[in-house]
């Protein structure tokens, strides 16, 4: 039986979704049905479709008591909303159903595991969160919370482990049929750690050990872990809070971290070998992955940034979108990401130019738009000194532009959205060190109304940023300090808005 709280949320979202004009949303990125969205949750393939749940407050476009929104898709690009799956309606989750994950049970039902949050006001008036792991079981639309929740109670954690920062379970099933789950937590020194639990059936859980420890290296608390094997390596994704910058690899604030190493399945031991950022742009956090029926590992992140997400224009009734689904690979100890291949089916009206000389500002006939997939390769003009800087402007008109610039001197690729219509003193730029031999660079740029995702050197790095520039600003231009030769292929991307496939 659905609670009154869930029934109200379902009624509200159905009515208010209709107030959002289709072209006020991204076209092929999942956005919130109405109100506010943060982390992807329970990203899974169930009953022949992809399911994406998400952190959700339906009643306003800011973060508040967390529900789970729900959408399904056949191709990861065209999403259909289903009714909200979870609401904060029990004594053990009354202040929020925080992030979590999904698992198909042997009997065919889908289990959702999430963090139940209860807030308590202390004598000094401070409010503290108590966080425990809970489950709900359902059929892909309706979910019933388990009578013995919480299934992992923070009171049972070892001495010194935080009971307030204990969240975001990720599940997997081992080859022997038993289950494992990892959860973000903090030891007494305030750093982050990932804890491992085991279960024979996904309902009763036992604490095993610390699966990975931050030791105060990458930020403090580690949120939203994901763990999987890929191309013979073990990959642990986490989203650290309160990062300090490290060169151009990690930046201040909430970040994304990918640890690549080995996993011994017998002893459940993860050994870390390499670390890197997952995304080098401004807006990407808390990613989750799914394994497709044809064996691909696909990742989607929240395309936003906790430090800037409260600075938006007041008159929007939705806030929050997911990144493009990205296919992952590990090569030479490094994570590679490419746009999911299903995106190719959206490509329309190809335009090609070879060997374009770019020095002054160049506009190319047929190259404009805000739903665009562009592949560019740049190199220095033959027989000339390597150029100093190459610039790509998009979302451009007389008043606005967002710029991607590449400086050969230090091999820095920079995204700058200062002129994207933002009226707040938030972060507008991010720089990333990229690999280039002699000024050669390969870029794939995907635009979808309110975002830009830049895949560098066939997925070696990605830079993601949201932009809210008015849609009329759809110009694209190129310029250089020095002489650049450029090959470019551009496609328009079909509009999937409102379920319509053109
Ligand atoms: C990450 C996060 C999670 C938490 C959720 C709450 O963005 O802070 O750790 O479960 O958001 O909405």
Coordinates of C-alpha atoms and ligand atoms in Angstrom, one line a residue:
X1 CA 0.0 0.0 0.0
X2 CA 1.4 3.4 -1.0
X3 CA 1.5 6.0 1.8
X4 CA -0.4 9.2 1.7
X5 CA 2.9 11.0 1.3
X6 CA 3.8 9.0 -1.8
X7 CA 0.3 9.3 -3.3
X8 CA 0.5 13.1 -2.9
X9 CA 3.9 13.3 -4.5
X10 CA 2.6 11.2 -7.4
X11 CA -0.4 13.4 -7.9
X12 CA 1.6 16.6 -7.7
X13 CA 4.3 15.5 -10.1
X14 CA 1.7 14.4 -12.7
X15 CA -0.1 17.7 -12.7
X16 CA 2.9 20.0 -12.5
X17 CA 5.0 18.2 -15.1
X18 CA 2.5 19.4 -17.7
X19 CA 3.3 23.1 -16.8
X20 CA 6.9 22.7 -18.1
X21 CA 7.1 23.3 -21.9
X22 CA 9.0 20.5 -23.6
X23 CA 11.6 22.8 -25.1
X24 CA 12.4 24.3 -21.7
X25 CA 14.1 21.0 -20.9
X26 CA 17.2 19.3 -22.3
X27 CA 16.3 17.1 -25.2
X28 CA 18.1 13.8 -24.7
X29 CA 19.5 14.2 -21.2
X30 CA 17.2 13.1 -18.3
X31 CA 15.9 16.0 -16.3
X32 CA 13.8 16.1 -13.2
X33 CA 10.1 15.5 -13.8
X34 CA 9.3 18.6 -11.7
X35 CA 11.0 20.4 -8.9
X36 CA 14.5 19.3 -7.8
X37 CA 16.8 16.5 -8.8
X38 CA 20.3 15.4 -7.5
X39 CA 22.1 12.1 -7.6
X40 CA 21.3 9.2 -9.9
X41 CA 20.0 6.3 -7.8
X42 CA 19.3 2.6 -8.6
X43 CA 20.6 2.8 -12.1
X44 CA 19.7 -0.7 -13.4
X45 CA 18.4 -2.9 -16.2
X46 CA 15.2 -4.5 -15.1
X47 CA 12.4 -6.3 -17.0
X48 CA 14.0 -5.3 -20.4
X49 CA 14.4 -1.6 -19.7
X50 CA 16.8 0.8 -18.1
X51 CA 15.6 2.2 -14.8
X52 CA 16.9 5.4 -13.4
X53 CA 15.8 6.7 -10.0
X54 CA 17.0 9.9 -8.6
X55 CA 17.2 12.1 -5.5
X56 CA 14.0 14.1 -5.8
X57 CA 12.0 16.9 -4.2
X58 CA 8.9 17.4 -6.4
X59 CA 7.5 20.4 -4.7
X60 CA 10.1 23.1 -5.4
X61 CA 13.3 23.6 -7.4
X62 CA 15.6 23.4 -4.4
X63 CA 16.8 20.5 -2.3
X64 CA 14.4 19.4 0.5
X65 CA 13.1 16.1 2.0
X66 CA 14.3 13.5 -0.4
X67 CA 12.0 11.2 -2.4
X68 CA 13.1 8.9 -5.2
X69 CA 12.0 10.0 -8.7
X70 CA 11.8 7.3 -11.4
X71 CA 12.2 7.1 -15.2
X72 CA 12.7 4.3 -17.7
X73 CA 14.3 4.1 -21.1
X74 CA 15.0 1.6 -23.9
X75 CA 18.0 3.5 -25.2
X76 CA 19.3 5.6 -22.3
X77 CA 18.4 8.8 -24.2
X78 CA 14.7 8.8 -24.5
X79 CA 13.3 8.7 -20.9
X80 CA 9.7 8.1 -19.8
X81 CA 8.7 9.2 -16.3
X82 CA 7.2 6.7 -13.9
X83 CA 5.5 7.6 -10.7
X84 CA 7.9 8.5 -7.8
X85 CA 9.1 5.3 -6.2
X86 CA 9.9 6.3 -2.6
X87 CA 8.8 9.0 -0.3
X88 CA 10.1 9.8 3.2
X89 CA 7.1 8.3 5.0
X90 CA 8.4 5.9 7.7
X91 CA 9.8 6.6 11.2
X92 CA 13.3 5.4 10.0
X93 CA 13.4 7.6 6.9
X94 CA 11.1 10.5 7.8
X95 CA 13.7 13.1 6.9
X96 CA 14.8 11.7 3.6
X97 CA 15.3 8.6 1.4
X98 CA 18.9 9.3 0.4
X99 CA 20.9 7.8 -2.4
X100 CA 21.2 4.1 -3.1
X101 CA 21.1 1.3 -5.6
X102 CA 19.0 -1.5 -7.1
X103 CA 19.3 -5.3 -7.5
X104 CA 17.1 -7.9 -9.2
X105 CA 16.3 -10.7 -6.8
X106 CA 16.3 -14.4 -7.9
X107 CA 12.4 -14.4 -7.7
X108 CA 12.3 -11.5 -10.3
X109 CA 11.4 -8.7 -7.9
X110 CA 13.5 -5.5 -7.8
X111 CA 15.1 -4.5 -4.5
X112 CA 16.0 -0.9 -3.8
X113 CA 18.5 -0.2 -1.1
X114 CA 18.7 3.4 0.2
X115 CA 19.8 5.5 3.1
X116 CA 17.0 6.4 5.6
X117 CA 17.6 9.7 7.3
X118 CA 16.2 10.8 10.6
X119 CA 17.0 14.3 12.0
X120 CA 17.3 15.1 15.6
X121 CA 17.6 18.5 17.2
X122 CA 20.3 18.6 19.8
X123 CA 20.3 20.6 23.1
X124 CA 22.5 23.3 21.4
X125 CA 19.9 23.5 18.6
X126 CA 22.1 21.9 16.1
X127 CA 20.4 19.4 13.9
X128 CA 22.1 16.0 13.4
X129 CA 21.3 13.4 10.8
X130 CA 21.2 9.7 11.7
X131 CA 21.7 7.6 8.6
X132 CA 20.9 3.9 8.2
X133 CA 20.5 1.5 5.3
X134 CA 17.0 0.4 4.3
X135 CA 15.3 -1.6 1.6
X136 CA 12.1 -1.6 -0.5
X137 CA 11.0 -4.4 -2.9
X138 CA 8.8 -4.0 -5.9
X139 CA 7.8 -4.7 -9.5
X140 CA 9.4 -1.8 -11.3
X141 CA 6.7 0.7 -10.5
X142 CA 5.5 0.2 -6.9
X143 CA 7.8 -0.6 -4.0
X144 CA 7.1 -1.8 -0.5
X145 CA 9.4 -0.9 2.3
X146 CA 10.7 -3.9 4.3
X147 CA 9.1 -4.5 7.7
X148 CA 12.5 -5.0 9.3
X149 CA 14.1 -1.7 8.2
X150 CA 16.7 -0.5 8.7
X151 CA 18.6 -3.6 7.5
X152 CA 22.0 -2.0 8.4
X153 CA 21.8 0.0 11.5
X154 CA 24.6 2.5 12.2
X155 CA 24.5 1.5 15.9
X156 CA 26.1 -1.8 14.9
X157 CA 29.2 -0.1 13.3
X158 CA 32.6 -0.5 15.0
X159 CA 33.5 2.1 17.6
X160 CA 34.5 5.5 16.2
X161 CA 32.7 5.1 12.9
X162 CA 30.3 7.9 12.1
X163 CA 26.6 7.2 12.5
X164 CA 25.8 10.6 10.9
X165 CA 27.8 10.1 7.7
X166 CA 26.8 6.6 6.7
X167 CA 25.2 6.6 3.3
X168 CA 24.7 5.7 -0.3
X169 CA 24.8 1.8 -0.5
X170 CA 25.9 0.1 -3.7
X171 CA 25.1 -3.6 -4.2
X172 CA 26.6 -6.4 -6.3
X173 CA 26.1 -10.1 -6.5
X174 CA 29.1 -12.4 -6.4
X175 CA 29.6 -15.5 -8.5
X176 CA 28.7 -17.7 -5.5
X177 CA 25.3 -16.0 -5.4
X178 CA 25.9 -14.1 -2.2
X179 CA 25.6 -10.3 -2.1
X180 CA 28.0 -7.5 -1.1
X181 CA 27.3 -3.9 -0.4
X182 CA 29.6 -0.9 0.1
X183 CA 28.5 2.3 1.9
X184 CA 30.2 5.7 2.4
X185 CA 31.3 6.5 6.0
X186 CA 33.8 8.4 8.1
X187 CA 36.3 7.0 10.7
X188 CA 37.1 9.0 13.9
X189 CA 39.7 11.2 12.1
X190 CA 37.0 12.7 9.9
X191 CA 38.4 11.4 6.6
X192 CA 36.3 9.2 4.3
X193 CA 36.1 5.4 4.1
X194 CA 34.1 2.8 2.3
X195 CA 32.6 0.0 4.3
X196 CA 31.9 -3.5 3.1
X197 CA 28.9 -5.6 4.2
X198 CA 27.8 -9.1 3.1
X199 CA 24.5 -10.9 2.8
X200 CA 23.2 -14.3 1.7
X201 CA 19.9 -12.9 0.5
X202 CA 20.1 -9.0 0.3
X203 CA 17.8 -8.7 3.4
X204 CA 20.1 -9.6 6.4
X205 CA 23.5 -7.9 6.4
X206 CA 26.7 -8.3 8.2
X207 CA 29.6 -5.8 8.6
X208 CA 32.8 -7.2 7.0
X209 CA 35.5 -4.5 6.9
X210 CA 36.8 -1.2 5.6
X211 CA 36.9 -1.7 1.8
X212 CA 38.8 1.4 1.0
X213 CA 40.2 4.2 3.1
X214 CA 40.7 7.8 2.2
X215 CA 43.3 8.5 4.8
X216 CA 42.7 12.2 4.3
X217 CA 44.1 12.2 0.8
X218 CA 41.1 13.1 -1.4
X219 CA 38.7 15.4 0.4
X220 CA 36.9 14.3 3.5
X221 CA 33.7 12.2 3.4
X222 CA 33.4 9.9 0.4
X223 CA 29.9 9.9 -1.0
X224 CA 28.1 7.7 -3.5
X225 CA 30.5 4.7 -4.1
X226 CA 30.2 2.5 -7.1
X227 CA 32.4 -0.6 -7.7
X228 CA 32.8 -2.9 -10.7
X229 CA 35.2 -4.9 -12.8
X230 CA 36.1 -3.5 -16.2
X231 CA 38.6 -4.7 -18.8
X232 CA 40.4 -6.9 -16.2
X233 CA 40.7 -4.1 -13.6
X234 CA 38.7 -3.2 -10.5
X235 CA 37.2 0.3 -10.5
X236 CA 36.0 2.2 -7.4
X237 CA 34.2 5.5 -8.1
X238 CA 33.5 7.8 -5.2
X239 CA 32.5 11.5 -4.9
X240 CA 34.6 13.2 -2.2
X241 CA 33.3 16.3 -0.4
X242 CA 35.6 19.2 0.6
X243 CA 38.5 18.5 -1.8
X244 CA 41.7 20.5 -1.9
X245 CA 43.1 21.2 -5.4
X246 CA 46.0 19.1 -6.7
X247 CA 47.6 20.5 -9.8
X248 CA 45.0 20.3 -12.6
X249 CA 43.8 16.8 -11.5
X250 CA 41.5 17.7 -8.6
X251 CA 39.8 20.9 -7.8
X252 CA 38.3 22.6 -4.7
X253 CA 34.9 21.5 -3.4
X254 CA 33.0 18.3 -4.2
X255 CA 34.9 16.2 -6.7
X256 CA 34.8 12.9 -8.5
X257 CA 37.4 10.2 -8.0
X258 CA 38.2 7.0 -9.8
X259 CA 40.4 4.5 -8.2
X260 CA 41.7 1.7 -10.4
X261 CA 43.3 -1.5 -9.1
X262 CA 42.8 -5.1 -8.3
X263 CA 40.1 -7.1 -6.6
X264 CA 40.5 -10.5 -5.0
X265 CA 37.0 -11.9 -5.0
X266 CA 37.9 -14.7 -2.5
X267 CA 38.8 -12.2 0.3
X268 CA 36.9 -9.2 -1.1
X269 CA 40.1 -7.2 -1.1
X270 CA 40.5 -4.1 -3.3
X271 CA 44.0 -2.9 -3.9
X272 CA 44.4 0.6 -5.3
X273 CA 46.9 1.4 -8.0
X274 CA 45.9 4.5 -9.9
X275 CA 43.8 7.5 -9.2
X276 CA 42.3 10.2 -11.4
X277 CA 39.3 12.6 -11.7
X278 CA 36.3 11.3 -13.4
X279 CA 35.3 14.6 -15.0
X280 CA 37.5 17.7 -15.4
X281 CA 34.7 20.2 -16.0
X282 CA 32.4 22.1 -13.6
X283 CA 29.2 20.1 -13.3
X284 CA 29.5 16.4 -12.7
X285 CA 28.9 14.4 -9.4
X286 CA 27.8 11.2 -7.8
X287 CA 27.9 9.0 -10.9
X288 CA 26.4 5.5 -11.0
X289 CA 26.9 2.7 -13.5
X290 CA 24.9 -0.1 -15.1
X291 CA 25.9 -3.2 -17.1
X292 CA 24.0 -3.4 -20.3
X293 CA 22.7 -6.7 -21.7
X294 CA 25.5 -6.6 -24.3
X295 CA 28.1 -6.2 -21.6
X296 CA 28.9 -2.5 -21.7
X297 CA 29.5 -0.6 -18.5
X298 CA 27.6 2.7 -18.8
X299 CA 27.9 5.7 -16.3
X300 CA 25.6 8.6 -15.7
X301 CA 26.3 11.4 -13.2
X302 CA 24.4 14.3 -11.8
X303 CA 25.2 17.1 -14.2
X304 CA 25.5 19.8 -11.5
X305 CA 27.8 21.0 -8.7
X306 CA 26.8 21.4 -5.1
X307 CA 28.6 24.8 -4.7
X308 CA 26.7 26.4 -7.6
X309 CA 23.4 24.7 -7.8
X310 CA 21.6 27.2 -5.6
X311 CA 22.3 30.1 -7.9
X312 CA 19.8 29.8 -10.6
X313 CA 17.1 32.1 -11.9
X314 CA 14.1 32.0 -9.6
X315 CA 11.4 31.5 -12.2
X316 CA 12.2 27.9 -13.2
X317 CA 10.0 25.1 -12.0
X318 CA 12.6 22.4 -12.6
X319 CA 16.3 22.1 -11.6
X320 CA 18.6 19.2 -12.2
X321 CA 19.7 17.1 -15.1
X322 CA 21.8 14.0 -15.6
X323 CA 24.9 13.7 -17.8
X324 CA 25.0 11.9 -21.1
X325 CA 25.3 8.1 -20.5
X326 CA 29.0 7.3 -21.1
X327 CA 30.6 4.0 -22.1
X328 CA 33.5 3.2 -19.9
X329 CA 36.8 1.4 -20.5
X330 CA 40.0 1.0 -18.7
X331 CA 43.2 1.2 -20.7
X332 CA 46.7 1.4 -19.3
X333 CA 45.4 2.1 -15.8
X334 CA 43.2 5.0 -17.0
X335 CA 39.4 5.4 -17.3
X336 CA 38.2 6.2 -20.8
X337 CA 34.7 7.6 -21.4
X338 CA 32.8 7.9 -24.7
X339 CA 29.2 9.0 -25.4
X340 CA 26.9 6.0 -25.4
X341 CA 26.8 4.6 -28.9
X342 CA 23.0 4.9 -29.0
X343 CA 23.6 8.6 -29.5
X344 CA 24.7 7.9 -33.1
X345 CA 21.0 7.2 -33.9
X346 CA 20.1 10.7 -33.1
X347 CA 22.6 12.2 -35.6
X348 CA 21.1 14.1 -38.5
X349 CA 22.3 16.4 -41.3
X350 CA 26.0 15.7 -41.3
X351 CA 28.3 18.6 -42.3
X352 CA 32.0 18.1 -43.0
X353 CA 34.9 20.4 -43.5
X354 CA 38.5 19.3 -44.0
X355 CA 41.7 21.3 -43.6
X356 CA 40.0 24.6 -42.6
X357 CA 42.6 27.3 -41.9
X358 CA 41.7 28.9 -38.6
X359 CA 43.4 32.1 -37.5
X360 CA 40.9 35.0 -37.5
X361 CA 37.4 34.2 -36.3
X362 CA 35.8 31.6 -38.7
X363 CA 32.1 30.8 -39.0
X364 CA 31.3 27.8 -41.2
X365 CA 28.1 27.5 -43.1
X366 CA 25.8 24.9 -41.5
X367 CA 27.7 24.8 -38.2
X368 CA 25.5 26.2 -35.5
X369 CA 22.9 24.9 -33.0
X370 CA 22.3 23.9 -29.4
X371 CA 21.6 20.2 -30.0
X372 CA 24.8 19.3 -31.7
X373 CA 27.5 16.5 -31.9
X374 CA 30.8 17.9 -33.3
X375 CA 34.1 16.1 -33.8
X376 CA 37.1 18.3 -34.3
X377 CA 40.7 17.6 -34.9
X378 CA 43.2 20.4 -34.8
X379 CA 46.8 20.7 -35.7
X380 CA 49.4 23.4 -36.5
X381 CA 49.5 24.7 -40.0
X382 CA 52.3 22.9 -42.0
X383 CA 55.6 24.6 -42.0
X384 CA 54.6 27.2 -39.4
X385 CA 55.4 27.5 -35.7
X386 CA 52.9 25.8 -33.4
X387 CA 50.0 28.1 -32.7
X388 CA 49.5 29.7 -29.2
X389 CA 45.8 29.3 -28.7
X390 CA 42.8 27.7 -30.4
X391 CA 39.3 28.8 -29.4
X392 CA 35.9 27.3 -30.0
X393 CA 32.9 29.5 -29.2
X394 CA 29.4 28.1 -28.9
X395 CA 26.0 29.2 -27.5
X396 CA 27.0 32.4 -29.2
X397 CA 25.3 35.6 -30.4
X398 CA 26.2 39.3 -30.0
X399 CA 25.7 39.1 -26.2
X400 CA 26.7 35.6 -25.2
X401 CA 29.2 32.9 -25.9
X402 CA 30.8 30.0 -24.0
X403 CA 34.4 29.3 -24.9
X404 CA 36.6 26.3 -25.0
X405 CA 40.2 27.3 -25.5
X406 CA 43.3 25.3 -25.9
X407 CA 46.7 26.8 -25.0
X408 CA 49.7 25.0 -26.5
X409 CA 52.3 26.5 -24.1
X410 CA 51.0 24.6 -21.1
X411 CA 48.7 22.2 -22.9
X412 CA 45.7 23.5 -20.9
X413 CA 42.1 23.1 -22.2
X414 CA 39.8 25.6 -20.5
X415 CA 36.0 25.9 -20.5
X416 CA 34.7 29.4 -19.8
X417 CA 31.0 30.1 -19.3
X418 CA 31.3 33.6 -18.0
X419 CA 29.3 34.9 -20.9
X420 CA 26.6 32.3 -20.7
X421 CA 23.9 34.5 -19.1
X422 CA 24.9 33.7 -15.5
X423 CA 24.2 36.6 -13.1
X424 CA 26.0 35.2 -10.1
X425 CA 29.7 35.3 -9.0
X426 CA 29.9 31.5 -9.1
X427 CA 32.6 29.4 -10.7
X428 CA 32.5 29.9 -14.5
X429 CA 35.8 28.5 -15.6
X430 CA 37.7 25.3 -15.3
X431 CA 41.1 24.3 -16.7
X432 CA 42.4 20.8 -17.4
X433 CA 45.8 19.5 -18.4
X434 CA 45.4 17.5 -21.6
X435 CA 47.7 15.3 -23.7
X436 CA 48.8 16.7 -27.0
X437 CA 51.7 16.1 -29.3
X438 CA 52.8 19.2 -31.1
X439 CA 49.5 21.0 -30.8
X440 CA 47.3 18.2 -32.1
X441 CA 44.1 17.6 -30.3
X442 CA 40.9 15.7 -30.8
X443 CA 37.6 16.9 -29.3
X444 CA 34.1 15.7 -29.4
X445 CA 31.6 18.3 -28.2
X446 CA 28.0 17.4 -27.4
X447 CA 25.5 20.2 -26.8
X448 CA 22.0 19.7 -25.5
X449 CA 20.2 23.1 -24.8
X450 CA 21.6 23.6 -21.3
X451 CA 24.9 21.7 -21.3
X452 CA 28.2 21.0 -23.0
X453 CA 30.2 17.8 -22.6
X454 CA 33.6 17.8 -24.1
X455 CA 35.3 14.4 -24.7
X456 CA 39.1 14.9 -25.2
X457 CA 41.3 12.6 -27.2
X458 CA 38.8 9.8 -27.7
X459 CA 37.6 9.8 -24.1
X460 CA 40.9 10.2 -22.2
X461 CA 39.2 13.1 -20.4
X462 CA 35.8 14.7 -20.2
X463 CA 34.8 18.2 -19.2
X464 CA 31.2 18.9 -18.4
X465 CA 29.4 22.2 -17.8
X466 CA 25.8 23.4 -17.7
X467 CA 24.9 26.6 -19.4
X468 CA 21.5 28.3 -19.2
X469 CA 22.1 30.7 -22.1
X470 CA 19.0 31.7 -24.1
X471 CA 18.4 29.2 -26.9
X472 CA 18.6 31.9 -29.6
X473 CA 22.3 32.1 -28.9
X474 CA 23.1 29.2 -31.2
X475 CA 26.2 30.4 -33.1
X476 CA 29.4 28.4 -33.3
X477 CA 32.8 29.9 -34.3
X478 CA 36.5 29.2 -34.3
X479 CA 39.5 31.3 -33.9
X480 CA 43.2 31.0 -33.2
X481 CA 46.3 32.9 -32.1
X482 CA 48.6 31.5 -34.7
X483 CA 47.5 29.2 -37.6
X484 CA 45.5 26.1 -37.0
X485 CA 44.3 23.4 -39.5
X486 CA 41.0 21.9 -38.5
X487 CA 38.9 19.0 -39.7
X488 CA 35.3 19.1 -38.4
X489 CA 32.2 16.9 -38.6
X490 CA 29.0 18.2 -37.2
X491 CA 25.6 16.5 -36.7
X492 CA 22.4 17.9 -35.4
X493 CA 20.9 15.7 -32.7
X494 CA 17.3 14.8 -33.1
X495 CA 14.9 16.2 -30.6
X496 CA 13.5 13.6 -28.2
X497 CA 11.6 16.1 -26.1
X498 CA 8.3 15.0 -24.8
X499 CA 8.7 11.5 -26.2
X500 CA 8.7 12.7 -29.8
X501 CA 11.3 11.2 -32.0
X502 CA 11.9 13.3 -35.1
Ligands
LIG1 C1 25.5 13.4 -2.8 C2 24.5 13.3 -1.6 C3 24.5 11.9 -1.1 C4 23.2 11.8 -0.4 C5 22.3 12.7 -1.3 C6 21.2 13.4 -0.5 O1 25.2 14.4 -3.7 O2 24.9 14.2 -0.6 O3 25.6 11.5 -0.2 O4 22.7 10.5 -0.3 O5 23.2 13.6 -1.9 O6 20.3 14.0 -1.4

